[in-house]
């Protein structure tokens, strides 16, 4: 496995391999790798001749300085995992190499970025869009893989690629959960054993929503019941729960036969966690 740090290095190597007819898959990560990442990497490994995994904690997408400072960084362990998974290139740029100057360009994804995560994390998706665009230009992938725990991110990256005619296929990979149901996340590393037990109630609330949806409860009724359940969980602070159409993230007004997903964000022990669950698939 090659470990490359400079944008010119990864660009030249991937262009060379692309010109040689190799298909390239990219899994962008911020490190602190876990089984959810490994699921992405294994899928990308199966579908491409060459696999690139990037590790970069992107400061532009953090609107909370403390959250950025506390984000887990485990690069040496991450590289060992990537080696064992058959990754061809690990791309690990420094902040200085990725941003020699603070970018002046920002991205506006319109209404879709002003709900849910965008409402509570202003500037987050502009930062995501900038770094993803840079990674696509630097790594030259045919395909890029994103976990669907970050559903809004996946949808906005798909819109970015479509609107700007970037020749990359964006592939969403389902959420990987622990046996308890807790969605796997790098942030889980910051939770105590008690905190992890409490965090499981986030998923339990989503399961309650699915049960109520199948009983033909309205979106308002479902949201009220789920939020009442969450309020009973001492130590759990919910930021939002929203029932939306996954195609455009518009709030659902009725319980119908169209695809519907419930999304939630909250805090346990000061750690911000997100999750989602389809109440109805297409």
GROMACS .gro file of C-alpha atoms in nm:
model
  282
    1UNK     CA    1   0.000   0.000   0.000
    2UNK     CA    2   0.127   0.342  -0.094
    3UNK     CA    3   0.083   0.624   0.155
    4UNK     CA    4   0.073   0.959  -0.026
    5UNK     CA    5   0.054   1.299   0.140
    6UNK     CA    6   0.076   1.558  -0.135
    7UNK     CA    7  -0.200   1.657  -0.378
    8UNK     CA    8   0.040   1.643  -0.673
    9UNK     CA    9   0.147   1.289  -0.577
   10UNK     CA   10  -0.204   1.149  -0.562
   11UNK     CA   11  -0.309   1.335  -0.877
   12UNK     CA   12  -0.017   1.212  -1.085
   13UNK     CA   13  -0.046   0.852  -0.963
   14UNK     CA   14  -0.421   0.824  -1.016
   15UNK     CA   15  -0.405   0.991  -1.357
   16UNK     CA   16  -0.134   0.746  -1.460
   17UNK     CA   17  -0.342   0.449  -1.349
   18UNK     CA   18  -0.662   0.590  -1.497
   19UNK     CA   19  -0.488   0.639  -1.833
   20UNK     CA   20  -0.374   0.277  -1.809
   21UNK     CA   21  -0.740   0.173  -1.803
   22UNK     CA   22  -0.775   0.108  -1.430
   23UNK     CA   23  -1.104   0.184  -1.255
   24UNK     CA   24  -1.058   0.385  -0.937
   25UNK     CA   25  -1.275   0.383  -0.626
   26UNK     CA   26  -1.248   0.645  -0.354
   27UNK     CA   27  -1.365   0.619   0.007
   28UNK     CA   28  -1.329   0.963   0.170
   29UNK     CA   29  -1.294   0.944   0.550
   30UNK     CA   30  -1.188   1.157   0.844
   31UNK     CA   31  -1.011   0.860   1.001
   32UNK     CA   32  -1.087   0.691   1.334
   33UNK     CA   33  -1.194   0.397   1.119
   34UNK     CA   34  -1.451   0.142   1.233
   35UNK     CA   35  -1.659  -0.141   1.089
   36UNK     CA   36  -1.886   0.104   0.909
   37UNK     CA   37  -1.586   0.235   0.715
   38UNK     CA   38  -1.463  -0.119   0.655
   39UNK     CA   39  -1.799  -0.203   0.495
   40UNK     CA   40  -1.753   0.088   0.253
   41UNK     CA   41  -1.396  -0.014   0.180
   42UNK     CA   42  -1.483  -0.378   0.113
   43UNK     CA   43  -1.759  -0.278  -0.128
   44UNK     CA   44  -1.527  -0.037  -0.309
   45UNK     CA   45  -1.254  -0.304  -0.320
   46UNK     CA   46  -1.492  -0.544  -0.497
   47UNK     CA   47  -1.602  -0.291  -0.756
   48UNK     CA   48  -1.276  -0.125  -0.865
   49UNK     CA   49  -0.928  -0.213  -0.990
   50UNK     CA   50  -0.767   0.048  -0.767
   51UNK     CA   51  -0.885   0.160  -0.425
   52UNK     CA   52  -0.797   0.495  -0.267
   53UNK     CA   53  -0.896   0.581   0.091
   54UNK     CA   54  -0.842   0.935   0.210
   55UNK     CA   55  -0.794   1.034   0.574
   56UNK     CA   56  -0.841   1.404   0.639
   57UNK     CA   57  -1.018   1.580   0.926
   58UNK     CA   58  -1.165   1.870   0.733
   59UNK     CA   59  -1.176   2.188   0.942
   60UNK     CA   60  -1.410   2.363   0.699
   61UNK     CA   61  -1.704   2.140   0.792
   62UNK     CA   62  -1.683   2.197   1.167
   63UNK     CA   63  -1.881   2.492   1.301
   64UNK     CA   64  -1.777   2.402   1.657
   65UNK     CA   65  -1.408   2.445   1.741
   66UNK     CA   66  -1.430   2.210   2.039
   67UNK     CA   67  -1.585   1.940   1.822
   68UNK     CA   68  -1.296   1.973   1.575
   69UNK     CA   69  -1.035   1.957   1.851
   70UNK     CA   70  -1.197   1.650   2.011
   71UNK     CA   71  -1.251   1.455   1.691
   72UNK     CA   72  -1.061   1.123   1.728
   73UNK     CA   73  -0.735   1.098   1.535
   74UNK     CA   74  -0.586   0.747   1.504
   75UNK     CA   75  -0.386   0.762   1.182
   76UNK     CA   76  -0.131   0.489   1.257
   77UNK     CA   77  -0.400   0.237   1.355
   78UNK     CA   78  -0.608   0.346   1.054
   79UNK     CA   79  -0.320   0.278   0.815
   80UNK     CA   80  -0.277  -0.071   0.958
   81UNK     CA   81  -0.647  -0.141   0.897
   82UNK     CA   82  -0.624  -0.011   0.540
   83UNK     CA   83  -0.322  -0.230   0.471
   84UNK     CA   84  -0.508  -0.540   0.593
   85UNK     CA   85  -0.812  -0.455   0.378
   86UNK     CA   86  -0.612  -0.445   0.057
   87UNK     CA   87  -0.624  -0.070  -0.002
   88UNK     CA   88  -0.389   0.039  -0.281
   89UNK     CA   89  -0.336   0.402  -0.182
   90UNK     CA   90  -0.392   0.579   0.148
   91UNK     CA   91  -0.409   0.953   0.089
   92UNK     CA   92  -0.329   1.143   0.408
   93UNK     CA   93  -0.278   1.513   0.334
   94UNK     CA   94  -0.202   1.772   0.598
   95UNK     CA   95  -0.427   2.072   0.648
   96UNK     CA   96  -0.153   2.291   0.500
   97UNK     CA   97  -0.130   2.074   0.189
   98UNK     CA   98  -0.505   2.058   0.142
   99UNK     CA   99  -0.556   2.430   0.208
  100UNK     CA  100  -0.237   2.628   0.137
  101UNK     CA  101  -0.464   2.931   0.168
  102UNK     CA  102  -0.806   2.954   0.328
  103UNK     CA  103  -1.054   2.890   0.044
  104UNK     CA  104  -1.249   3.195  -0.068
  105UNK     CA  105  -1.500   2.983  -0.261
  106UNK     CA  106  -1.803   2.853  -0.076
  107UNK     CA  107  -2.091   2.638  -0.195
  108UNK     CA  108  -2.463   2.692  -0.148
  109UNK     CA  109  -2.678   2.382  -0.193
  110UNK     CA  110  -3.002   2.577  -0.169
  111UNK     CA  111  -3.298   2.470   0.041
  112UNK     CA  112  -3.168   2.115   0.091
  113UNK     CA  113  -2.876   2.241   0.302
  114UNK     CA  114  -3.088   2.463   0.524
  115UNK     CA  115  -3.279   2.183   0.694
  116UNK     CA  116  -3.171   1.923   0.950
  117UNK     CA  117  -2.790   1.924   0.970
  118UNK     CA  118  -2.760   2.248   0.777
  119UNK     CA  119  -2.999   2.430   1.008
  120UNK     CA  120  -2.800   2.339   1.317
  121UNK     CA  121  -2.449   2.340   1.162
  122UNK     CA  122  -2.426   2.655   0.948
  123UNK     CA  123  -2.151   2.632   0.687
  124UNK     CA  124  -2.111   2.257   0.736
  125UNK     CA  125  -2.220   2.149   0.390
  126UNK     CA  126  -2.025   2.420   0.215
  127UNK     CA  127  -1.716   2.280   0.388
  128UNK     CA  128  -1.813   1.926   0.287
  129UNK     CA  129  -1.869   2.037  -0.072
  130UNK     CA  130  -1.533   2.212  -0.096
  131UNK     CA  131  -1.329   1.920   0.041
  132UNK     CA  132  -1.518   1.657  -0.160
  133UNK     CA  133  -1.467   1.858  -0.480
  134UNK     CA  134  -1.095   1.885  -0.405
  135UNK     CA  135  -1.070   1.512  -0.333
  136UNK     CA  136  -1.249   1.428  -0.657
  137UNK     CA  137  -1.008   1.647  -0.854
  138UNK     CA  138  -0.701   1.515  -0.671
  139UNK     CA  139  -0.790   1.143  -0.668
  140UNK     CA  140  -0.966   1.113  -1.006
  141UNK     CA  141  -1.210   0.839  -0.901
  142UNK     CA  142  -1.468   0.669  -1.120
  143UNK     CA  143  -1.674   0.592  -0.810
  144UNK     CA  144  -1.695   0.739  -0.459
  145UNK     CA  145  -1.855   0.570  -0.161
  146UNK     CA  146  -2.049   0.739   0.120
  147UNK     CA  147  -2.226   0.589   0.420
  148UNK     CA  148  -2.599   0.652   0.439
  149UNK     CA  149  -2.586   0.733   0.811
  150UNK     CA  150  -2.498   1.078   0.676
  151UNK     CA  151  -2.798   1.070   0.444
  152UNK     CA  152  -2.814   1.445   0.387
  153UNK     CA  153  -2.443   1.453   0.300
  154UNK     CA  154  -2.490   1.173   0.047
  155UNK     CA  155  -2.782   1.354  -0.117
  156UNK     CA  156  -2.597   1.684  -0.137
  157UNK     CA  157  -2.279   1.526  -0.276
  158UNK     CA  158  -2.497   1.355  -0.538
  159UNK     CA  159  -2.647   1.696  -0.623
  160UNK     CA  160  -2.299   1.851  -0.639
  161UNK     CA  161  -2.183   1.589  -0.889
  162UNK     CA  162  -2.498   1.626  -1.097
  163UNK     CA  163  -2.511   2.006  -1.104
  164UNK     CA  164  -2.138   2.054  -1.175
  165UNK     CA  165  -2.110   1.761  -1.422
  166UNK     CA  166  -1.833   1.593  -1.221
  167UNK     CA  167  -1.772   1.250  -1.381
  168UNK     CA  168  -1.792   1.048  -1.059
  169UNK     CA  169  -2.055   0.789  -0.965
  170UNK     CA  170  -2.165   0.853  -0.605
  171UNK     CA  171  -2.262   0.531  -0.428
  172UNK     CA  172  -2.450   0.522  -0.098
  173UNK     CA  173  -2.383   0.229   0.135
  174UNK     CA  174  -2.635   0.130   0.407
  175UNK     CA  175  -2.581   0.204   0.775
  176UNK     CA  176  -2.379  -0.051   0.969
  177UNK     CA  177  -2.498  -0.103   1.325
  178UNK     CA  178  -2.354  -0.259   1.637
  179UNK     CA  179  -2.544  -0.559   1.773
  180UNK     CA  180  -2.724  -0.318   2.007
  181UNK     CA  181  -2.855  -0.121   1.710
  182UNK     CA  182  -2.628   0.180   1.767
  183UNK     CA  183  -2.518   0.322   1.434
  184UNK     CA  184  -2.141   0.291   1.396
  185UNK     CA  185  -1.962   0.624   1.414
  186UNK     CA  186  -1.611   0.746   1.487
  187UNK     CA  187  -1.768   0.965   1.755
  188UNK     CA  188  -1.878   0.655   1.948
  189UNK     CA  189  -1.516   0.623   2.063
  190UNK     CA  190  -1.573   0.924   2.288
  191UNK     CA  191  -1.864   0.760   2.475
  192UNK     CA  192  -1.834   0.575   2.804
  193UNK     CA  193  -1.997   0.233   2.842
  194UNK     CA  194  -2.296   0.402   3.002
  195UNK     CA  195  -2.307   0.657   2.724
  196UNK     CA  196  -2.312   0.387   2.459
  197UNK     CA  197  -2.606   0.221   2.636
  198UNK     CA  198  -2.792   0.551   2.638
  199UNK     CA  199  -2.706   0.621   2.273
  200UNK     CA  200  -2.884   0.298   2.175
  201UNK     CA  201  -3.212   0.467   2.268
  202UNK     CA  202  -3.171   0.690   1.961
  203UNK     CA  203  -3.221   0.383   1.742
  204UNK     CA  204  -3.499   0.257   1.966
  205UNK     CA  205  -3.684   0.581   1.901
  206UNK     CA  206  -3.648   0.526   1.527
  207UNK     CA  207  -3.789   0.175   1.562
  208UNK     CA  208  -4.085   0.323   1.750
  209UNK     CA  209  -4.139   0.564   1.460
  210UNK     CA  210  -4.139   0.276   1.212
  211UNK     CA  211  -4.398   0.088   1.418
  212UNK     CA  212  -4.623   0.394   1.437
  213UNK     CA  213  -4.580   0.464   1.066
  214UNK     CA  214  -4.687   0.111   0.981
  215UNK     CA  215  -4.994   0.173   1.201
  216UNK     CA  216  -5.076   0.472   0.976
  217UNK     CA  217  -5.001   0.737   1.236
  218UNK     CA  218  -4.954   1.085   1.086
  219UNK     CA  219  -4.611   1.253   1.070
  220UNK     CA  220  -4.709   1.487   1.356
  221UNK     CA  221  -4.836   1.201   1.571
  222UNK     CA  222  -4.525   0.996   1.501
  223UNK     CA  223  -4.289   1.284   1.576
  224UNK     CA  224  -4.467   1.368   1.901
  225UNK     CA  225  -4.451   1.009   2.022
  226UNK     CA  226  -4.084   0.971   1.932
  227UNK     CA  227  -3.989   1.298   2.101
  228UNK     CA  228  -4.186   1.199   2.410
  229UNK     CA  229  -3.988   0.874   2.421
  230UNK     CA  230  -3.660   1.062   2.388
  231UNK     CA  231  -3.754   1.305   2.668
  232UNK     CA  232  -3.784   1.007   2.901
  233UNK     CA  233  -3.417   0.918   2.846
  234UNK     CA  234  -3.214   1.095   3.114
  235UNK     CA  235  -2.892   1.232   2.965
  236UNK     CA  236  -3.014   1.229   2.604
  237UNK     CA  237  -3.058   1.572   2.445
  238UNK     CA  238  -3.229   1.570   2.107
  239UNK     CA  239  -3.152   1.848   1.860
  240UNK     CA  240  -3.408   1.751   1.597
  241UNK     CA  241  -3.624   1.472   1.464
  242UNK     CA  242  -3.766   1.515   1.116
  243UNK     CA  243  -3.975   1.291   0.892
  244UNK     CA  244  -3.892   1.371   0.531
  245UNK     CA  245  -3.897   1.253   0.173
  246UNK     CA  246  -3.546   1.118   0.104
  247UNK     CA  247  -3.533   1.258  -0.249
  248UNK     CA  248  -3.564   1.624  -0.155
  249UNK     CA  249  -3.565   1.632   0.229
  250UNK     CA  250  -3.903   1.805   0.235
  251UNK     CA  251  -4.108   1.745   0.546
  252UNK     CA  252  -4.375   1.480   0.509
  253UNK     CA  253  -4.725   1.612   0.569
  254UNK     CA  254  -4.912   1.284   0.529
  255UNK     CA  255  -4.848   0.912   0.579
  256UNK     CA  256  -4.865   0.780   0.224
  257UNK     CA  257  -4.707   0.506   0.012
  258UNK     CA  258  -4.406   0.718  -0.088
  259UNK     CA  259  -4.051   0.667   0.041
  260UNK     CA  260  -4.013   0.822   0.386
  261UNK     CA  261  -3.723   0.850   0.629
  262UNK     CA  262  -3.695   0.978   0.985
  263UNK     CA  263  -3.372   1.157   1.073
  264UNK     CA  264  -3.248   1.245   1.421
  265UNK     CA  265  -2.958   1.428   1.581
  266UNK     CA  266  -2.881   1.448   1.950
  267UNK     CA  267  -2.618   1.459   2.221
  268UNK     CA  268  -2.497   1.197   2.467
  269UNK     CA  269  -2.216   1.294   2.706
  270UNK     CA  270  -2.155   1.600   2.491
  271UNK     CA  271  -2.101   1.386   2.180
  272UNK     CA  272  -2.319   1.471   1.881
  273UNK     CA  273  -2.473   1.165   1.713
  274UNK     CA  274  -2.696   1.129   1.407
  275UNK     CA  275  -2.904   0.843   1.274
  276UNK     CA  276  -3.190   0.773   1.037
  277UNK     CA  277  -3.429   0.495   0.944
  278UNK     CA  278  -3.653   0.442   0.644
  279UNK     CA  279  -4.015   0.423   0.750
  280UNK     CA  280  -4.113   0.322   0.399
  281UNK     CA  281  -3.898   0.228   0.100
  282UNK     CA  282  -3.993   0.291  -0.263
   0.00000   0.00000   0.00000
